[in-house]
Coordinates of N, CA and C in Angstrom, one line a residue:
H209 N 72.3 190.8 73.8 CA 72.5 191.9 73.7 C 73.2 192.0 74.9
L210 N 74.8 193.2 74.8 CA 76.0 192.2 75.5 C 75.6 193.0 76.4
R211 N 74.7 194.3 76.3 CA 74.1 195.0 77.9 C 74.2 194.7 79.2
Q212 N 72.5 193.4 78.4 CA 72.3 193.0 79.5 C 72.6 191.5 79.7
Q213 N 73.1 191.3 78.9 CA 74.0 189.7 79.3 C 75.4 190.3 80.8
V214 N 75.8 192.1 80.6 CA 76.3 192.1 81.5 C 75.5 192.1 82.3
L215 N 74.6 192.8 82.9 CA 73.6 193.0 83.9 C 73.3 192.1 85.3
K216 N 73.0 190.8 83.6 CA 73.1 189.4 84.1 C 74.4 188.5 85.0
L217 N 75.1 188.7 84.3 CA 76.7 188.2 84.7 C 77.0 189.4 86.4
R218 N 76.9 190.7 86.6 CA 76.6 191.2 87.6 C 75.5 190.6 88.6
E219 N 74.2 190.5 87.9 CA 73.3 189.8 89.4 C 74.2 188.1 89.6
E220 N 74.6 187.6 88.8 CA 75.4 186.0 89.5 C 76.9 186.6 90.4
L221 N 77.5 187.9 89.6 CA 78.3 187.9 91.1 C 77.9 188.5 92.2
L222 N 76.7 188.5 92.7 CA 77.0 189.5 93.6 C 76.4 187.5 94.7
E223 N 75.1 187.1 93.8 CA 75.0 186.1 93.9 C 76.4 185.4 94.7
A224 N 77.0 185.4 93.7 CA 78.3 184.5 94.1 C 79.3 185.0 95.2
R225 N 79.1 186.4 96.1 CA 80.1 187.4 96.7 C 78.7 186.8 97.5
T226 N 78.2 186.2 97.8 CA 76.5 186.4 98.7 C 77.2 184.7 99.6
I227 N 77.7 183.6 98.2 CA 78.0 181.8 99.1 C 78.8 182.6 99.0
E228 N 80.3 183.2 99.3 CA 81.1 183.2 99.4 C 81.9 182.3 98.3
D229 N 82.0 182.2 97.1 CA 81.8 181.3 96.0 C 83.4 182.1 95.7
L230 N 84.6 181.9 95.3 CA 85.8 182.8 95.7 C 85.6 182.3 93.7
R231 N 85.5 181.7 93.9 CA 86.1 180.4 92.8 C 84.7 181.6 91.4
K232 N 84.2 181.2 91.8 CA 83.3 182.0 91.3 C 83.2 183.5 90.5
V233 N 83.5 184.2 91.4 CA 83.2 185.0 91.9 C 84.7 186.0 91.0
L234 N 85.9 185.5 90.9 CA 86.3 185.3 89.5 C 86.4 184.5 88.2
E235 N 86.0 184.1 88.6 CA 85.6 183.8 86.6 C 84.6 185.0 86.2
L236 N 83.5 184.8 87.6 CA 81.8 185.9 87.3 C 83.2 188.1 86.8
E237 N 83.6 187.9 87.5 CA 84.6 189.4 86.9 C 85.4 189.1 86.3
R238 N 86.0 188.2 85.3 CA 86.8 187.8 84.4 C 85.5 188.0 83.2
A239 N 84.6 187.8 82.8 CA 83.3 187.7 82.1 C 83.3 189.2 82.1
I240 N 82.6 189.5 83.3 CA 82.6 190.7 82.7 C 82.9 191.9 82.1
F241 N 84.7 192.4 82.8 CA 85.4 193.1 81.9 C 85.8 192.7 80.3
N242 N 85.4 190.8 80.1 CA 86.5 190.7 78.7 C 84.7 191.3 78.1
A243 N 83.0 191.6 78.7 CA 82.1 191.7 78.1 C 82.5 193.0 77.7
Q244 N 82.2 193.3 78.6 CA 82.9 195.1 78.3 C 83.5 195.3 77.9
Q245 N 84.8 195.0 77.6 CA 85.9 195.7 76.3 C 85.1 195.2 75.2
K246 N 84.3 194.7 74.9 CA 83.4 194.5 73.1 C 82.9 195.4 72.9
D247 N 82.4 196.3 74.7 CA 81.1 197.2 74.8 C 81.9 198.7 74.1
A248 N 81.5 199.5 73.4 CA 82.1 200.2 73.0 C 82.3 201.7 73.6
E249 N 81.3 201.7 73.8 CA 79.8 203.3 74.5 C 81.1 202.5 75.8
F250 N 81.6 201.8 76.1 CA 81.5 201.5 77.9 C 83.1 201.1 77.4
V251 N 84.3 201.0 76.9 CA 85.7 201.5 76.8 C 85.8 203.0 76.2
Y252 N 85.1 203.4 75.2 CA 85.5 205.3 75.2 C 84.5 205.8 76.9
S253 N 83.8 205.4 77.6 CA 83.2 206.3 78.7 C 84.7 206.3 80.2
V254 N 85.0 204.5 80.4 CA 86.2 204.3 80.9 C 87.7 205.4 80.8
S255 N 88.2 205.1 78.9 CA 89.1 205.7 78.4 C 89.1 207.2 78.8
M256 N 87.2 207.9 78.5 CA 87.9 209.1 78.5 C 87.8 210.4 80.1
E257 N 87.6 208.7 80.5 CA 88.0 209.0 82.2 C 89.3 209.5 82.4
S258 N 89.4 207.6 82.1 CA 91.6 207.7 82.1 C 91.9 208.9 81.6
M259 N 92.0 209.6 80.7 CA 92.7 210.2 80.0 C 92.6 211.7 81.5
E260 N 91.1 212.3 82.1 CA 91.0 213.5 82.5 C 91.8 213.4 84.0
N261 N 91.3 211.7 84.4 CA 92.6 211.5 85.6 C 94.5 211.5 85.6
A262 N 93.9 211.0 83.9 CA 95.4 210.8 84.0 C 96.1 213.0 83.5
E263 N 95.5 213.5 82.9 CA 95.7 215.8 82.5 C 96.0 215.4 83.9
T264 N 94.8 215.1 84.8 CA 94.5 216.1 86.6 C 96.4 215.3 87.1
I265 N 97.1 214.3 86.6 CA 97.9 214.6 88.1 C 99.1 214.9 87.1
G266 N 98.9 215.3 85.7 CA 100.3 215.1 84.8 C 100.7 214.9 84.0
K267 N 100.3 213.3 83.7 CA 100.7 212.4 83.2 C 100.0 212.4 81.9
F268 N 100.8 213.7 81.3 CA 100.0 213.2 79.8 C 100.4 212.3 78.4
S269 N 101.4 211.8 78.8 CA 101.9 210.8 77.7 C 100.3 209.4 77.8
D270 N 100.1 209.3 79.1 CA 99.0 208.1 79.4 C 98.1 209.0 79.1
A271 N 97.8 210.5 79.3 CA 96.0 210.5 78.8 C 96.2 210.4 77.7
N272 N 97.2 210.8 76.7 CA 97.1 210.8 74.8 C 96.9 209.7 74.4
K273 N 97.8 208.1 75.5 CA 96.9 206.8 74.9 C 95.3 206.8 75.6
Y274 N 94.8 207.1 76.4 CA 93.6 207.0 76.7 C 93.2 208.3 75.7
L275 N 93.4 208.7 75.6 CA 92.7 209.5 73.7 C 92.7 209.0 72.7
K276 N 93.5 208.4 72.8 CA 93.3 207.2 71.2 C 92.6 206.4 71.2
E277 N 92.3 205.6 72.3 CA 91.5 205.0 73.0 C 90.0 205.3 72.2
A278 N 89.5 206.1 73.1 CA 88.4 206.4 73.1 C 88.4 207.3 71.6
I279 N 88.8 207.4 70.3 CA 89.2 207.7 69.4 C 88.3 206.7 68.6
I280 N 89.7 205.3 69.2 CA 89.0 204.3 68.0 C 87.1 204.0 68.6
A281 N 86.9 204.0 70.0 CA 86.0 203.9 70.5 C 85.4 204.2 69.9
R282 N 84.2 205.1 70.5 CA 84.1 206.6 69.8 C 83.7 206.6 67.5
S283 N 84.6 205.7 67.4 CA 84.7 205.9 65.4 C 83.1 205.0 65.4
S284 N 83.5 204.4 66.3 CA 82.5 202.3 66.1 C 81.1 202.7 67.3
L285 N 80.3 204.0 67.3 CA 79.7 204.6 68.5 C 78.7 204.4 67.4
P286 N 77.8 204.6 66.5 CA 76.8 204.8 65.5 C 75.9 206.0 66.4
Q287 N 75.7 206.9 67.2 CA 75.8 208.2 67.7 C 76.4 208.9 67.3
F288 N 77.6 208.7 67.2 CA 79.0 209.9 66.3 C 79.5 209.8 64.8
N289 N 78.4 208.7 64.3 CA 78.7 208.8 63.4 C 77.4 209.5 62.0
L290 N 77.1 210.4 62.2 CA 76.1 210.6 61.9 C 76.3 212.5 61.3
H291 N 76.9 212.9 61.7 CA 78.0 213.9 60.4 C 77.7 214.2 59.4
G292 N 76.6 215.3 59.1 CA 76.8 215.3 57.3 C 75.5 215.8 57.2
L293 N 74.7 216.1 56.1 CA 74.0 216.8 55.2 C 72.6 215.6 55.4
W294 N 71.0 215.6 56.2 CA 70.1 214.4 56.3 C 69.6 215.1 56.2
I295 N 68.2 214.4 55.4 CA 66.9 214.7 54.5 C 66.3 214.4 55.4
G296 N 64.8 215.4 56.1 CA 63.8 214.6 57.1 C 62.2 214.9 56.9
K297 N 61.4 214.9 56.8 CA 59.9 214.9 56.7 C 60.1 215.9 58.4
Y298 N 59.7 217.1 58.7 CA 59.1 218.1 59.4 C 58.0 218.1 59.3
G299 N 56.9 217.1 59.7 CA 55.4 217.2 59.9 C 54.9 218.1 59.4
D300 N 54.1 219.0 59.3 CA 53.6 219.7 57.8 C 54.6 220.5 57.0
H301 N 55.3 220.7 57.4 CA 56.1 221.9 57.1 C 57.3 221.1 55.8
G302 N 56.9 219.7 55.2 CA 57.7 218.7 55.0 C 58.6 218.6 54.9
Y303 N 59.7 218.2 54.2 CA 60.6 218.1 54.0 C 61.8 219.1 54.3
E304 N 62.8 218.7 55.3 CA 63.7 219.7 54.9 C 65.0 219.2 55.2
M305 N 66.3 220.2 54.9 CA 67.6 219.7 55.3 C 68.5 220.1 56.8
V306 N 69.3 219.2 57.4 CA 70.4 219.4 57.7 C 70.9 219.5 58.2
N307 N 72.3 219.9 58.3 CA 73.9 219.6 59.0 C 73.6 219.3 60.1
I308 N 74.5 217.9 60.0 CA 75.1 217.7 61.7 C 76.3 217.5 62.1
T309 N 76.9 218.0 62.8 CA 78.0 218.4 64.0 C 78.5 218.6 65.1
Y310 N 79.1 218.3 64.9 CA 79.8 217.7 66.7 C 80.1 218.5 67.6
V311 N 80.0 218.8 69.3 CA 81.3 219.8 69.6 C 81.3 218.7 71.1
G312 N 81.9 217.8 70.7 CA 82.8 217.1 71.9 C 81.3 216.1 72.1
D313 N 80.8 215.8 73.2 CA 80.1 215.1 73.5 C 78.4 215.2 72.9
T314 N 78.4 216.6 72.2 CA 76.8 216.5 71.9 C 77.3 217.2 69.9
L315 N 76.0 217.1 70.2 CA 75.5 216.1 68.6 C 74.5 217.7 68.0
F316 N 74.5 218.1 66.8 CA 74.3 219.6 67.2 C 73.3 219.6 65.5
A317 N 72.0 219.7 64.6 CA 71.3 220.1 63.7 C 70.9 220.7 63.4
H318 N 71.6 222.3 62.2 CA 71.6 223.6 62.5 C 70.9 222.8 60.7
K319 N 69.8 223.6 60.5 CA 69.1 223.9 58.7 C 70.0 224.6 58.0
V320 N 69.6 223.8 56.8 CA 69.7 224.0 55.5 C 68.9 224.5 54.7
T321 N 67.4 224.4 55.6 CA 67.3 224.7 54.5 C 65.3 225.2 55.8
G322 N 65.3 225.5 55.4 CA 63.7 226.1 56.8 C 62.7 226.8 56.6
D323 N 62.2 227.0 57.5 CA 61.0 227.5 57.3 C 60.1 228.3 58.1
R324 N 58.9 228.4 57.5 CA 57.9 230.3 57.9 C 58.4 230.2 59.2
N325 N 58.5 229.4 60.7 CA 59.0 229.2 61.8 C 60.2 229.7 61.9
V326 N 61.2 228.6 62.0 CA 62.5 228.3 62.6 C 63.3 228.2 60.5
P327 N 63.9 229.2 61.0 CA 64.5 229.3 59.2 C 66.3 229.2 59.2
K328 N 66.1 228.9 57.7 CA 67.6 227.7 57.6 C 68.9 229.3 58.5
G329 N 69.7 227.5 59.1 CA 70.6 228.1 59.6 C 70.4 228.5 61.1
E330 N 69.1 227.6 61.0 CA 68.8 227.7 62.8 C 69.2 226.8 63.7
L331 N 69.6 226.2 65.1 CA 69.8 225.3 65.3 C 68.5 224.8 65.7
S332 N 67.9 223.5 65.3 CA 66.3 221.9 64.5 C 66.5 222.0 66.1
F333 N 68.2 221.0 66.4 CA 68.1 219.9 67.6 C 69.1 219.9 68.0
T334 N 69.3 219.8 69.6 CA 70.8 218.9 70.1 C 70.2 218.1 71.0
A335 N 72.2 217.0 70.8 CA 71.5 216.3 71.5 C 72.9 215.6 72.4
D336 N 73.2 214.9 74.0 CA 73.6 215.4 74.9 C 73.8 214.5 74.0
L337 N 75.0 214.0 73.6 CA 76.0 212.0 73.8 C 76.8 210.8 74.7
S338 N 77.0 212.0 75.7 CA 77.6 211.6 77.2 C 77.8 210.5 77.6
P339 N 79.1 209.6 77.6 CA 78.4 208.3 78.2 C 77.9 208.7 79.4
L340 N 77.8 207.2 79.0 CA 76.9 206.1 80.7 C 77.6 207.0 81.8
G341 N 77.3 207.7 83.1 CA 77.5 208.5 84.1 C 78.1 209.0 83.3
K342 N 77.7 210.6 83.1 CA 78.4 211.7 82.6 C 77.2 212.5 82.2
S343 N 76.4 212.2 81.5 CA 75.1 212.3 81.1 C 74.3 212.8 82.2
K344 N 73.7 213.6 81.6 CA 72.8 214.8 83.2 C 71.7 213.3 83.6
E345 N 71.5 212.8 82.2 CA 70.1 211.9 82.4 C 69.9 211.0 81.4
F346 N 69.8 209.7 81.7 CA 70.4 208.5 81.1 C 69.1 207.5 80.2
L347 N 68.5 207.9 79.3 CA 66.9 207.0 79.1 C 67.4 205.1 78.8
E348 N 65.9 204.5 78.9 CA 66.7 203.4 79.0 C 66.0 203.1 77.0
P349 N 66.4 202.5 76.2 CA 66.7 201.9 74.4 C 65.0 201.5 75.0
I350 N 64.8 202.1 73.4 CA 62.9 202.4 73.1 C 62.9 200.2 72.8
E351 N 62.2 199.2 73.5 CA 61.8 198.3 73.5 C 61.0 197.1 72.0
L352 N 61.7 197.4 70.9 CA 60.2 197.3 69.6 C 59.5 195.5 69.7
A353 N 58.4 195.3 69.7 CA 57.9 194.3 69.6 C 58.4 193.4 68.2
D354 N 58.0 192.8 68.3 CA 58.9 191.2 67.5 C 58.8 192.1 66.1
S355 N 58.0 192.5 65.4 CA 57.4 191.9 64.3 C 57.9 193.3 63.8
A356 N 57.8 194.4 64.5 CA 58.7 195.9 64.4 C 60.2 195.8 64.8
A357 N 60.3 195.0 65.2 CA 61.4 194.2 65.2 C 62.5 193.5 64.4
K358 N 61.7 192.7 63.8 CA 61.8 192.9 62.7 C 61.9 193.4 60.9
Q359 N 61.1 194.3 61.1 CA 61.1 195.3 60.1 C 62.2 196.3 60.0
W360 N 62.3 196.4 61.5 CA 63.7 197.3 62.2 C 65.0 197.5 61.7
G361 N 65.1 195.2 62.3 CA 66.3 194.9 62.0 C 67.0 195.5 62.8
S362 N 66.5 195.3 64.1 CA 67.2 195.7 65.8 C 65.4 195.5 66.9
K363 N 66.0 195.1 68.0 CA 64.7 194.6 68.9 C 65.0 196.2 70.0
Y364 N 66.1 196.5 69.9 CA 66.4 198.1 71.2 C 67.3 199.5 69.7
L365 N 66.6 200.8 70.3 CA 66.3 201.6 70.1 C 67.5 202.9 70.9
S366 N 68.0 202.6 71.1 CA 69.0 203.8 71.7 C 68.8 205.2 71.5
R367 N 68.2 205.6 72.6 CA 68.3 207.0 72.3 C 68.4 208.4 73.7
F368 N 68.4 209.8 73.4 CA 69.1 210.4 74.0 C 68.9 211.6 74.3
V369 N 69.3 211.6 75.3 CA 68.2 213.4 76.3 C 68.9 214.4 74.8
G370 N 68.0 215.7 74.7 CA 67.8 216.2 73.9 C 66.9 217.8 73.6
Q371 N 67.7 218.5 72.6 CA 66.2 220.0 73.2 C 66.4 219.8 71.5
G372 N 64.2 220.5 70.8 CA 64.5 220.4 69.4 C 64.4 222.3 70.1
Q373 N 64.4 223.0 68.4 CA 64.1 224.3 69.0 C 62.3 224.7 67.6
V374 N 61.5 225.2 68.3 CA 60.6 225.7 68.0 C 60.9 226.9 68.0
A375 N 59.3 227.5 67.2 CA 58.8 228.6 66.7 C 58.0 229.5 66.0
A376 N 57.1 230.4 67.1 CA 55.6 230.6 66.6 C 56.2 231.0 64.2
E377 N 55.6 231.2 64.1 CA 55.8 232.3 62.7 C 56.8 233.2 63.1
G378 N 57.5 233.2 61.6 CA 58.4 233.7 61.8 C 59.7 234.4 62.9
F379 N 59.7 232.6 62.7 CA 61.1 233.0 64.7 C 60.6 233.9 66.0
E380 N 58.9 233.5 65.8 CA 59.0 234.6 66.3 C 58.8 233.7 68.0
N381 N 59.5 234.2 69.3 CA 59.1 232.7 70.4 C 59.6 231.9 70.3
S382 N 61.1 232.2 70.0 CA 61.5 231.3 70.2 C 62.0 230.4 71.5
Q383 N 62.2 228.9 71.0 CA 62.2 228.4 71.8 C 63.1 227.1 72.5
L384 N 63.6 226.4 73.1 CA 64.0 225.0 72.2 C 63.5 224.3 73.5
I385 N 62.1 222.7 73.7 CA 62.1 222.3 74.8 C 63.0 221.0 74.1
E386 N 61.8 220.1 75.1 CA 63.1 218.5 75.5 C 62.5 217.7 74.5
G387 N 63.2 217.1 73.9 CA 63.3 215.6 73.4 C 64.3 214.1 72.9
Q388 N 64.3 214.3 72.0 CA 65.9 213.2 72.3 C 65.1 212.1 71.1
L389 N 66.9 212.0 70.7 CA 67.8 212.3 69.2 C 67.0 210.5 69.9
I390 N 66.7 209.7 68.5 CA 66.7 208.4 69.0 C 67.0 207.5 67.7
L391 N 67.9 207.0 67.7 CA 68.7 206.2 66.9 C 67.8 204.3 65.9
V392 N 68.1 204.1 64.5 CA 67.5 203.7 64.4 C 68.1 202.7 63.0
N393 N 69.1 202.4 63.9 CA 70.6 201.6 62.8 C 71.0 203.0 62.5
E394 N 71.6 203.0 61.5 CA 72.1 203.5 60.0 C 71.6 205.4 60.3
F395 N 70.1 204.6 60.5 CA 69.2 205.8 60.6 C 68.8 207.0 61.8
F396 N 68.3 208.1 61.9 CA 68.3 208.3 63.5 C 66.2 209.2 62.9
S397 N 65.7 209.0 64.2 CA 64.7 210.9 64.5 C 65.4 211.7 65.6
F398 N 64.7 212.8 66.1 CA 64.0 213.7 66.7 C 62.4 213.3 66.7
A399 N 62.5 213.4 68.0 CA 61.3 213.6 69.2 C 60.8 214.6 70.0
W400 N 60.8 216.0 69.4 CA 60.5 216.6 69.9 C 58.9 216.5 71.0
V401 N 59.0 216.6 72.9 CA 58.4 216.2 73.1 C 57.3 217.5 73.4
P402 N 55.5 216.6 73.6 CA 54.2 217.5 72.9 C 54.8 218.6 73.7
I403 N 54.9 219.8 73.5 CA 54.3 220.9 74.3 C 53.5 222.3 75.6

């Protein structure tokens, strides 16, 4: 996993700085930079921050360049490629359809089909997909056991802080409660934190 590789390199960098091995420090800094350039989420985060900084000081052509870099990086992030119609199982309510849209770095899932609690057209759930450092809360990926990783094709499942809509029958006492968007390769799950 690329992020774990970068963390390991950073630990080695701290050690190299402690023993003042300047050649090793330069080598590790270069390796970290190169690894991070392969991490689309890192590139997206840095490009968005650079764009905001450029806009603040009035360098709009630079801001436009950074925006283009951010758009390219964002297009390769699975959490930003879920837009459209999805069918999922909502517990005892059975199968329902949601429409995934985005506003900035926030994912919205609105019900296309409803049930006796949350009707069609209403928000089903939302998730904050802000880059690292911008989000209020970062959730560590879920690490799967080897047998599950083999079944799902991934050892780690990314997850994002969200809120899910709950309501009593007839959409009474509706409220948003904590939840998590969990990515499973090109699919996703939304887990409501138990009430």
